[in-house]
Amino acid sequence: MNKIPILDLKKQIAPIRQELDSAIRRVIDNTNFILGEEVADFENEVQKYCNIKYAVGVSSGTDAIKLALLALGIKCGDKVICPAFTYYATAGAIASMGAIPVFADIEPETYNISVESIEKVLKKDSRRKIKAIVPVHLYGQCADMDNILKIARIYHLKVVEDTAQAFGAEYKGKKAGTMGDCGAVSFFPGKNLGAFGDAGMALTNSKITADRLRVLRNQGNKDKYYHLVLGYNNRMGAIQAAVLKVKLKYLNSWNEMRQKNARYFNQRLKGLNIKTPFVREYTTHIYHQYVLRLNSSSRKLIEHLRSKGIDARVYYPVPLHLQKCFKYLNYRKGDFPESEKAAAQTLAIPVYPDLTRQELDCIINSIGEFLQ
Ligand SMILES: Cc1ncc(COP(=O)(O)O)c(C=O)c1O
């Protein structure tokens, strides 16, 4: 058992347990378990929170990406750009609907997709088969959206923001997930706003896209048993919506506590031979992960921290272009050097809101000990 886990949901849940219990009981009492009023209420709350016209509750973040691409007209055989350094699901969602992931490299400072790399990829695509970009707001800070949207306009590309890790982060005052044609949010339990199971949401300002999303998530139905298109069983459950509605009220304060912990780490790790997260001026960072970087492999430091009972991890140890499942795309080692370096040199340490000062100091001292 780790002394300091990467995330401690028991600590998050305990103070709001009664509220959560009564929200779940409400759903059990009314037995309306799928979609219905609970999901519609939560969708409304997210619309207000994000200042977006439409929020469509779905079964997971992965499904939100897939349904968003489909709703925007991306078809089997179309190519979709995404970063090589992200969680599998970004590219997995693209591939699962028959589209072809096309990888781009990342910025070494923020780990977000590099605009320069996107341009390079687009210039190489002489057959104009690239139809969309899925930038990822990795670890909780927004990608370079103005420039991504500018390129998208030039090349007539749809943009789906993978907001799985950045729900609540802001880019120039706008909420992550609200700038592209669609935003895809994950409420996986470990996310800053996490459900009690899988859940996700697609965000859009377009009524046409929202209507398509609602049909696609529900077996292609608009009216029950009349199927307009080939849809999916990708609906949000009412218990998840009820839980998320309770937790949404606390999200800003939880994110602020993560930011406070990050500031403390930044300040105390200054001067050591380790890079703390770099935050661009146009974005806030909600520290879904607090990611450090060494000049060499991070694995020994991770081992050291684990020996001290601190659960440090790498998100993600193998970039997507080198994953076995994407071998058919014919990428090679060396194709995306910044992604490969990030996979080797980074580590995430616990940053969750409920960490005590003593725990933060223990993490900092253990890092200092290793570096000296
Ligand atoms: C960057 C990124 N994209 C997509 C997903 C997929 O979300 P979900 O697990 O809700 O399907 C995740 C979640 O782990 C993620 O971190």
PDB file of N, CA, C and O in Angstrom, residues 187-248:
ATOM      1  N   PHE A 187     -15.452  12.073 -17.808  1.00  0.00           N
ATOM      2  CA  PHE A 187     -15.712  12.094 -16.368  1.00  0.00           C
ATOM      3  C   PHE A 187     -15.295  10.767 -15.741  1.00  0.00           C
ATOM      4  O   PHE A 187     -15.902  10.304 -14.768  1.00  0.00           O
ATOM      5  N   PHE A 188     -14.280  10.133 -16.315  1.00  0.00           N
ATOM      6  CA  PHE A 188     -13.673   8.934 -15.709  1.00  0.00           C
ATOM      7  C   PHE A 188     -13.419   9.253 -14.229  1.00  0.00           C
ATOM      8  O   PHE A 188     -13.056  10.393 -13.901  1.00  0.00           O
ATOM      9  N   PRO A 189     -13.607   8.283 -13.328  1.00  0.00           N
ATOM     10  CA  PRO A 189     -13.535   8.595 -11.892  1.00  0.00           C
ATOM     11  C   PRO A 189     -12.274   9.356 -11.451  1.00  0.00           C
ATOM     12  O   PRO A 189     -12.330  10.148 -10.506  1.00  0.00           O
ATOM     13  N   GLY A 190     -11.160   9.116 -12.111  1.00  0.00           N
ATOM     14  CA  GLY A 190      -9.914   9.770 -11.694  1.00  0.00           C
ATOM     15  C   GLY A 190      -9.725  11.174 -12.238  1.00  0.00           C
ATOM     16  O   GLY A 190      -8.741  11.843 -11.921  1.00  0.00           O
ATOM     17  N   LYS A 191     -10.650  11.655 -13.061  1.00  0.00           N
ATOM     18  CA  LYS A 191     -10.510  13.007 -13.607  1.00  0.00           C
ATOM     19  C   LYS A 191     -10.828  14.041 -12.519  1.00  0.00           C
ATOM     20  O   LYS A 191     -11.439  13.710 -11.501  1.00  0.00           O
ATOM     21  N   ASN A 192     -10.471  15.317 -12.766  1.00  0.00           N
ATOM     22  CA  ASN A 192     -10.720  16.353 -11.747  1.00  0.00           C
ATOM     23  C   ASN A 192     -12.201  16.393 -11.376  1.00  0.00           C
ATOM     24  O   ASN A 192     -12.553  16.631 -10.229  1.00  0.00           O
ATOM     25  N   LEU A 193     -13.073  16.200 -12.366  1.00  0.00           N
ATOM     26  CA  LEU A 193     -14.499  15.981 -12.100  1.00  0.00           C
ATOM     27  C   LEU A 193     -14.807  14.556 -12.535  1.00  0.00           C
ATOM     28  O   LEU A 193     -14.922  14.277 -13.727  1.00  0.00           O
ATOM     29  N   GLY A 194     -14.923  13.669 -11.564  1.00  0.00           N
ATOM     30  CA  GLY A 194     -15.051  12.248 -11.882  1.00  0.00           C
ATOM     31  C   GLY A 194     -16.373  11.670 -11.438  1.00  0.00           C
ATOM     32  O   GLY A 194     -16.892  11.997 -10.366  1.00  0.00           O
ATOM     33  N   ALA A 195     -16.932  10.789 -12.271  1.00  0.00           N
ATOM     34  CA  ALA A 195     -18.186  10.105 -11.948  1.00  0.00           C
ATOM     35  C   ALA A 195     -17.882   8.869 -11.090  1.00  0.00           C
ATOM     36  O   ALA A 195     -16.738   8.659 -10.665  1.00  0.00           O
ATOM     37  N   PHE A 196     -18.901   8.064 -10.848  1.00  0.00           N
ATOM     38  CA  PHE A 196     -18.706   6.790 -10.134  1.00  0.00           C
ATOM     39  C   PHE A 196     -18.745   5.639 -11.134  1.00  0.00           C
ATOM     40  O   PHE A 196     -19.294   4.562 -10.858  1.00  0.00           O
ATOM     41  N   GLY A 197     -18.177   5.864 -12.291  1.00  0.00           N
ATOM     42  CA  GLY A 197     -18.141   4.887 -13.370  1.00  0.00           C
ATOM     43  C   GLY A 197     -17.732   5.661 -14.609  1.00  0.00           C
ATOM     44  O   GLY A 197     -17.269   6.809 -14.500  1.00  0.00           O
ATOM     45  N   ASP A 198     -17.915   5.075 -15.790  1.00  0.00           N
ATOM     46  CA  ASP A 198     -17.578   5.808 -17.006  1.00  0.00           C
ATOM     47  C   ASP A 198     -18.668   6.807 -17.355  1.00  0.00           C
ATOM     48  O   ASP A 198     -19.867   6.509 -17.208  1.00  0.00           O
ATOM     49  N   ALA A 199     -18.257   7.965 -17.827  1.00  0.00           N
ATOM     50  CA  ALA A 199     -19.203   8.981 -18.322  1.00  0.00           C
ATOM     51  C   ALA A 199     -18.414  10.029 -19.090  1.00  0.00           C
ATOM     52  O   ALA A 199     -17.202  10.186 -18.880  1.00  0.00           O
ATOM     53  N   GLY A 200     -19.083  10.728 -19.981  1.00  0.00           N
ATOM     54  CA  GLY A 200     -18.415  11.782 -20.758  1.00  0.00           C
ATOM     55  C   GLY A 200     -19.430  12.756 -21.300  1.00  0.00           C
ATOM     56  O   GLY A 200     -20.643  12.606 -21.066  1.00  0.00           O
ATOM     57  N   MET A 201     -18.947  13.765 -22.013  1.00  0.00           N
ATOM     58  CA  MET A 201     -19.870  14.773 -22.548  1.00  0.00           C
ATOM     59  C   MET A 201     -19.289  15.401 -23.794  1.00  0.00           C
ATOM     60  O   MET A 201     -18.072  15.591 -23.886  1.00  0.00           O
ATOM     61  N   ALA A 202     -20.167  15.692 -24.747  1.00  0.00           N
ATOM     62  CA  ALA A 202     -19.736  16.422 -25.940  1.00  0.00           C
ATOM     63  C   ALA A 202     -20.320  17.823 -25.867  1.00  0.00           C
ATOM     64  O   ALA A 202     -21.506  17.992 -25.543  1.00  0.00           O
ATOM     65  N   LEU A 203     -19.474  18.833 -26.133  1.00  0.00           N
ATOM     66  CA  LEU A 203     -19.891  20.238 -26.049  1.00  0.00           C
ATOM     67  C   LEU A 203     -19.878  20.850 -27.442  1.00  0.00           C
ATOM     68  O   LEU A 203     -18.958  20.587 -28.225  1.00  0.00           O
ATOM     69  N   THR A 204     -20.869  21.683 -27.732  1.00  0.00           N
ATOM     70  CA  THR A 204     -20.866  22.365 -29.033  1.00  0.00           C
ATOM     71  C   THR A 204     -21.774  23.587 -28.983  1.00  0.00           C
ATOM     72  O   THR A 204     -22.694  23.655 -28.161  1.00  0.00           O
ATOM     73  N   ASN A 205     -21.506  24.541 -29.869  1.00  0.00           N
ATOM     74  CA  ASN A 205     -22.406  25.693 -30.001  1.00  0.00           C
ATOM     75  C   ASN A 205     -23.349  25.526 -31.184  1.00  0.00           C
ATOM     76  O   ASN A 205     -24.157  26.402 -31.449  1.00  0.00           O
ATOM     77  N   SER A 206     -23.228  24.401 -31.902  1.00  0.00           N
ATOM     78  CA  SER A 206     -24.042  24.206 -33.102  1.00  0.00           C
ATOM     79  C   SER A 206     -25.246  23.323 -32.803  1.00  0.00           C
ATOM     80  O   SER A 206     -25.101  22.194 -32.316  1.00  0.00           O
ATOM     81  N   LYS A 207     -26.430  23.821 -33.140  1.00  0.00           N
ATOM     82  CA  LYS A 207     -27.649  23.038 -32.889  1.00  0.00           C
ATOM     83  C   LYS A 207     -27.657  21.774 -33.746  1.00  0.00           C
ATOM     84  O   LYS A 207     -28.033  20.686 -33.280  1.00  0.00           O
ATOM     85  N   ILE A 208     -27.213  21.918 -34.987  1.00  0.00           N
ATOM     86  CA  ILE A 208     -27.206  20.761 -35.894  1.00  0.00           C
ATOM     87  C   ILE A 208     -26.312  19.651 -35.318  1.00  0.00           C
ATOM     88  O   ILE A 208     -26.689  18.482 -35.267  1.00  0.00           O
ATOM     89  N   THR A 209     -25.122  20.061 -34.859  1.00  0.00           N
ATOM     90  CA  THR A 209     -24.189  19.067 -34.296  1.00  0.00           C
ATOM     91  C   THR A 209     -24.780  18.443 -33.029  1.00  0.00           C
ATOM     92  O   THR A 209     -24.702  17.222 -32.832  1.00  0.00           O
ATOM     93  N   ALA A 210     -25.377  19.258 -32.174  1.00  0.00           N
ATOM     94  CA  ALA A 210     -25.962  18.736 -30.925  1.00  0.00           C
ATOM     95  C   ALA A 210     -27.083  17.744 -31.241  1.00  0.00           C
ATOM     96  O   ALA A 210     -27.172  16.676 -30.621  1.00  0.00           O
ATOM     97  N   ASP A 211     -27.932  18.086 -32.217  1.00  0.00           N
ATOM     98  CA  ASP A 211     -29.024  17.171 -32.589  1.00  0.00           C
ATOM     99  C   ASP A 211     -28.451  15.840 -33.085  1.00  0.00           C
ATOM    100  O   ASP A 211     -28.945  14.768 -32.723  1.00  0.00           O
ATOM    101  N   ARG A 212     -27.404  15.931 -33.909  1.00  0.00           N
ATOM    102  CA  ARG A 212     -26.781  14.683 -34.406  1.00  0.00           C
ATOM    103  C   ARG A 212     -26.190  13.873 -33.261  1.00  0.00           C
ATOM    104  O   ARG A 212     -26.302  12.650 -33.230  1.00  0.00           O
ATOM    105  N   LEU A 213     -25.547  14.565 -32.333  1.00  0.00           N
ATOM    106  CA  LEU A 213     -24.942  13.865 -31.186  1.00  0.00           C
ATOM    107  C   LEU A 213     -26.006  13.113 -30.387  1.00  0.00           C
ATOM    108  O   LEU A 213     -25.805  11.967 -29.981  1.00  0.00           O
ATOM    109  N   ARG A 214     -27.159  13.755 -30.192  1.00  0.00           N
ATOM    110  CA  ARG A 214     -28.223  13.126 -29.396  1.00  0.00           C
ATOM    111  C   ARG A 214     -28.764  11.880 -30.092  1.00  0.00           C
ATOM    112  O   ARG A 214     -29.091  10.890 -29.446  1.00  0.00           O
ATOM    113  N   VAL A 215     -28.846  11.946 -31.410  1.00  0.00           N
ATOM    114  CA  VAL A 215     -29.328  10.785 -32.173  1.00  0.00           C
ATOM    115  C   VAL A 215     -28.261   9.678 -32.149  1.00  0.00           C
ATOM    116  O   VAL A 215     -28.572   8.509 -31.895  1.00  0.00           O
ATOM    117  N   LEU A 216     -27.021  10.074 -32.371  1.00  0.00           N
ATOM    118  CA  LEU A 216     -25.933   9.080 -32.444  1.00  0.00           C
ATOM    119  C   LEU A 216     -25.725   8.353 -31.114  1.00  0.00           C
ATOM    120  O   LEU A 216     -25.431   7.157 -31.087  1.00  0.00           O
ATOM    121  N   ARG A 217     -25.868   9.078 -29.987  1.00  0.00           N
ATOM    122  CA  ARG A 217     -25.610   8.437 -28.685  1.00  0.00           C
ATOM    123  C   ARG A 217     -26.710   7.434 -28.334  1.00  0.00           C
ATOM    124  O   ARG A 217     -26.536   6.590 -27.473  1.00  0.00           O
ATOM    125  N   ASN A 218     -27.859   7.563 -28.976  1.00  0.00           N
ATOM    126  CA  ASN A 218     -29.022   6.778 -28.572  1.00  0.00           C
ATOM    127  C   ASN A 218     -29.526   5.876 -29.698  1.00  0.00           C
ATOM    128  O   ASN A 218     -30.661   5.993 -30.141  1.00  0.00           O
ATOM    129  N   GLN A 219     -28.652   5.003 -30.197  1.00  0.00           N
ATOM    130  CA  GLN A 219     -29.024   3.972 -31.174  1.00  0.00           C
ATOM    131  C   GLN A 219     -29.574   4.528 -32.483  1.00  0.00           C
ATOM    132  O   GLN A 219     -30.310   3.847 -33.194  1.00  0.00           O
ATOM    133  N   GLY A 220     -29.220   5.790 -32.769  1.00  0.00           N
ATOM    134  CA  GLY A 220     -29.705   6.387 -34.018  1.00  0.00           C
ATOM    135  C   GLY A 220     -31.171   6.768 -33.986  1.00  0.00           C
ATOM    136  O   GLY A 220     -31.755   7.134 -35.005  1.00  0.00           O
ATOM    137  N   ASN A 221     -31.764   6.743 -32.794  1.00  0.00           N
ATOM    138  CA  ASN A 221     -33.174   7.118 -32.593  1.00  0.00           C
ATOM    139  C   ASN A 221     -33.356   8.604 -32.465  1.00  0.00           C
ATOM    140  O   ASN A 221     -32.604   9.213 -31.697  1.00  0.00           O
ATOM    141  N   LYS A 222     -34.399   9.140 -33.042  1.00  0.00           N
ATOM    142  CA  LYS A 222     -34.870  10.434 -32.549  1.00  0.00           C
ATOM    143  C   LYS A 222     -36.147  10.134 -31.768  1.00  0.00           C
ATOM    144  O   LYS A 222     -36.292  10.495 -30.614  1.00  0.00           O
ATOM    145  N   ASP A 223     -37.039   9.421 -32.415  1.00  0.00           N
ATOM    146  CA  ASP A 223     -38.217   8.910 -31.718  1.00  0.00           C
ATOM    147  C   ASP A 223     -37.990   7.416 -31.536  1.00  0.00           C
ATOM    148  O   ASP A 223     -37.470   6.755 -32.433  1.00  0.00           O
ATOM    149  N   LYS A 224     -38.391   6.903 -30.380  1.00  0.00           N
ATOM    150  CA  LYS A 224     -38.095   5.512 -30.043  1.00  0.00           C
ATOM    151  C   LYS A 224     -38.567   4.550 -31.141  1.00  0.00           C
ATOM    152  O   LYS A 224     -39.692   4.664 -31.624  1.00  0.00           O
ATOM    153  N   TYR A 225     -37.653   3.652 -31.514  1.00  0.00           N
ATOM    154  CA  TYR A 225     -37.894   2.601 -32.523  1.00  0.00           C
ATOM    155  C   TYR A 225     -37.951   3.127 -33.963  1.00  0.00           C
ATOM    156  O   TYR A 225     -38.257   2.384 -34.879  1.00  0.00           O
ATOM    157  N   TYR A 226     -37.625   4.415 -34.155  1.00  0.00           N
ATOM    158  CA  TYR A 226     -37.485   4.946 -35.525  1.00  0.00           C
ATOM    159  C   TYR A 226     -36.032   5.404 -35.670  1.00  0.00           C
ATOM    160  O   TYR A 226     -35.655   6.443 -35.123  1.00  0.00           O
ATOM    161  N   HIS A 227     -35.225   4.593 -36.345  1.00  0.00           N
ATOM    162  CA  HIS A 227     -33.775   4.808 -36.355  1.00  0.00           C
ATOM    163  C   HIS A 227     -33.360   5.557 -37.618  1.00  0.00           C
ATOM    164  O   HIS A 227     -33.495   5.040 -38.721  1.00  0.00           O
ATOM    165  N   LEU A 228     -32.865   6.768 -37.422  1.00  0.00           N
ATOM    166  CA  LEU A 228     -32.533   7.631 -38.562  1.00  0.00           C
ATOM    167  C   LEU A 228     -31.179   7.280 -39.158  1.00  0.00           C
ATOM    168  O   LEU A 228     -30.982   7.341 -40.360  1.00  0.00           O
ATOM    169  N   VAL A 229     -30.237   6.965 -38.276  1.00  0.00           N
ATOM    170  CA  VAL A 229     -28.868   6.661 -38.719  1.00  0.00           C
ATOM    171  C   VAL A 229     -28.364   5.467 -37.909  1.00  0.00           C
ATOM    172  O   VAL A 229     -28.997   5.060 -36.945  1.00  0.00           O
ATOM    173  N   LEU A 230     -27.202   4.946 -38.314  1.00  0.00           N
ATOM    174  CA  LEU A 230     -26.597   3.866 -37.536  1.00  0.00           C
ATOM    175  C   LEU A 230     -25.951   4.485 -36.305  1.00  0.00           C
ATOM    176  O   LEU A 230     -24.893   5.096 -36.386  1.00  0.00           O
ATOM    177  N   GLY A 231     -26.636   4.354 -35.196  1.00  0.00           N
ATOM    178  CA  GLY A 231     -26.140   4.977 -33.971  1.00  0.00           C
ATOM    179  C   GLY A 231     -25.533   3.962 -33.016  1.00  0.00           C
ATOM    180  O   GLY A 231     -25.265   2.815 -33.394  1.00  0.00           O
ATOM    181  N   TYR A 232     -25.311   4.391 -31.791  1.00  0.00           N
ATOM    182  CA  TYR A 232     -24.608   3.571 -30.793  1.00  0.00           C
ATOM    183  C   TYR A 232     -25.365   3.595 -29.470  1.00  0.00           C
ATOM    184  O   TYR A 232     -26.186   4.475 -29.231  1.00  0.00           O
ATOM    185  N   ASN A 233     -25.009   2.656 -28.606  1.00  0.00           N
ATOM    186  CA  ASN A 233     -25.494   2.738 -27.239  1.00  0.00           C
ATOM    187  C   ASN A 233     -24.446   3.489 -26.432  1.00  0.00           C
ATOM    188  O   ASN A 233     -23.590   2.896 -25.785  1.00  0.00           O
ATOM    189  N   ASN A 234     -24.467   4.808 -26.519  1.00  0.00           N
ATOM    190  CA  ASN A 234     -23.464   5.649 -25.854  1.00  0.00           C
ATOM    191  C   ASN A 234     -24.140   6.691 -24.959  1.00  0.00           C
ATOM    192  O   ASN A 234     -23.751   7.848 -24.914  1.00  0.00           O
ATOM    193  N   ARG A 235     -25.187   6.252 -24.246  1.00  0.00           N
ATOM    194  CA  ARG A 235     -25.941   7.191 -23.410  1.00  0.00           C
ATOM    195  C   ARG A 235     -25.292   7.346 -22.034  1.00  0.00           C
ATOM    196  O   ARG A 235     -24.630   6.436 -21.547  1.00  0.00           O
ATOM    197  N   MET A 236     -25.551   8.489 -21.407  1.00  0.00           N
ATOM    198  CA  MET A 236     -25.063   8.677 -20.034  1.00  0.00           C
ATOM    199  C   MET A 236     -26.080   8.096 -19.058  1.00  0.00           C
ATOM    200  O   MET A 236     -27.298   8.232 -19.241  1.00  0.00           O
ATOM    201  N   GLY A 237     -25.586   7.453 -18.013  1.00  0.00           N
ATOM    202  CA  GLY A 237     -26.461   6.916 -16.968  1.00  0.00           C
ATOM    203  C   GLY A 237     -26.866   8.004 -15.986  1.00  0.00           C
ATOM    204  O   GLY A 237     -26.105   8.940 -15.726  1.00  0.00           O
ATOM    205  N   ALA A 238     -28.076   7.852 -15.424  1.00  0.00           N
ATOM    206  CA  ALA A 238     -28.615   8.890 -14.537  1.00  0.00           C
ATOM    207  C   ALA A 238     -27.850   8.968 -13.207  1.00  0.00           C
ATOM    208  O   ALA A 238     -27.685  10.053 -12.651  1.00  0.00           O
ATOM    209  N   ILE A 239     -27.366   7.824 -12.710  1.00  0.00           N
ATOM    210  CA  ILE A 239     -26.607   7.869 -11.443  1.00  0.00           C
ATOM    211  C   ILE A 239     -25.326   8.689 -11.641  1.00  0.00           C
ATOM    212  O   ILE A 239     -24.949   9.501 -10.796  1.00  0.00           O
ATOM    213  N   GLN A 240     -24.677   8.506 -12.789  1.00  0.00           N
ATOM    214  CA  GLN A 240     -23.455   9.281 -13.063  1.00  0.00           C
ATOM    215  C   GLN A 240     -23.780  10.779 -13.108  1.00  0.00           C
ATOM    216  O   GLN A 240     -23.050  11.598 -12.542  1.00  0.00           O
ATOM    217  N   ALA A 241     -24.881  11.120 -13.784  1.00  0.00           N
ATOM    218  CA  ALA A 241     -25.257  12.537 -13.895  1.00  0.00           C
ATOM    219  C   ALA A 241     -25.572  13.120 -12.514  1.00  0.00           C
ATOM    220  O   ALA A 241     -25.167  14.251 -12.196  1.00  0.00           O
ATOM    221  N   ALA A 242     -26.275  12.346 -11.670  1.00  0.00           N
ATOM    222  CA  ALA A 242     -26.644  12.831 -10.331  1.00  0.00           C
ATOM    223  C   ALA A 242     -25.384  13.074  -9.489  1.00  0.00           C
ATOM    224  O   ALA A 242     -25.266  14.096  -8.796  1.00  0.00           O
ATOM    225  N   VAL A 243     -24.426  12.149  -9.568  1.00  0.00           N
ATOM    226  CA  VAL A 243     -23.164  12.282  -8.830  1.00  0.00           C
ATOM    227  C   VAL A 243     -22.383  13.494  -9.349  1.00  0.00           C
ATOM    228  O   VAL A 243     -21.872  14.321  -8.579  1.00  0.00           O
ATOM    229  N   LEU A 244     -22.311  13.609 -10.669  1.00  0.00           N
ATOM    230  CA  LEU A 244     -21.527  14.694 -11.271  1.00  0.00           C
ATOM    231  C   LEU A 244     -22.126  16.065 -10.953  1.00  0.00           C
ATOM    232  O   LEU A 244     -21.389  17.039 -10.773  1.00  0.00           O
ATOM    233  N   LYS A 245     -23.452  16.116 -10.864  1.00  0.00           N
ATOM    234  CA  LYS A 245     -24.096  17.397 -10.553  1.00  0.00           C
ATOM    235  C   LYS A 245     -23.720  17.853  -9.137  1.00  0.00           C
ATOM    236  O   LYS A 245     -23.471  19.027  -8.908  1.00  0.00           O
ATOM    237  N   VAL A 246     -23.651  16.912  -8.220  1.00  0.00           N
ATOM    238  CA  VAL A 246     -23.202  17.260  -6.857  1.00  0.00           C
ATOM    239  C   VAL A 246     -21.756  17.738  -6.901  1.00  0.00           C
ATOM    240  O   VAL A 246     -21.403  18.791  -6.371  1.00  0.00           O
ATOM    241  N   LYS A 247     -20.909  16.964  -7.593  1.00  0.00           N
ATOM    242  CA  LYS A 247     -19.465  17.270  -7.565  1.00  0.00           C
ATOM    243  C   LYS A 247     -19.111  18.560  -8.317  1.00  0.00           C
ATOM    244  O   LYS A 247     -18.137  19.225  -7.959  1.00  0.00           O
ATOM    245  N   LEU A 248     -19.891  18.889  -9.353  1.00  0.00           N
ATOM    246  CA  LEU A 248     -19.574  20.085 -10.157  1.00  0.00           C
ATOM    247  C   LEU A 248     -19.499  21.342  -9.287  1.00  0.00           C
ATOM    248  O   LEU A 248     -18.689  22.235  -9.537  1.00  0.00           O
TER     249      LEU A 248
END
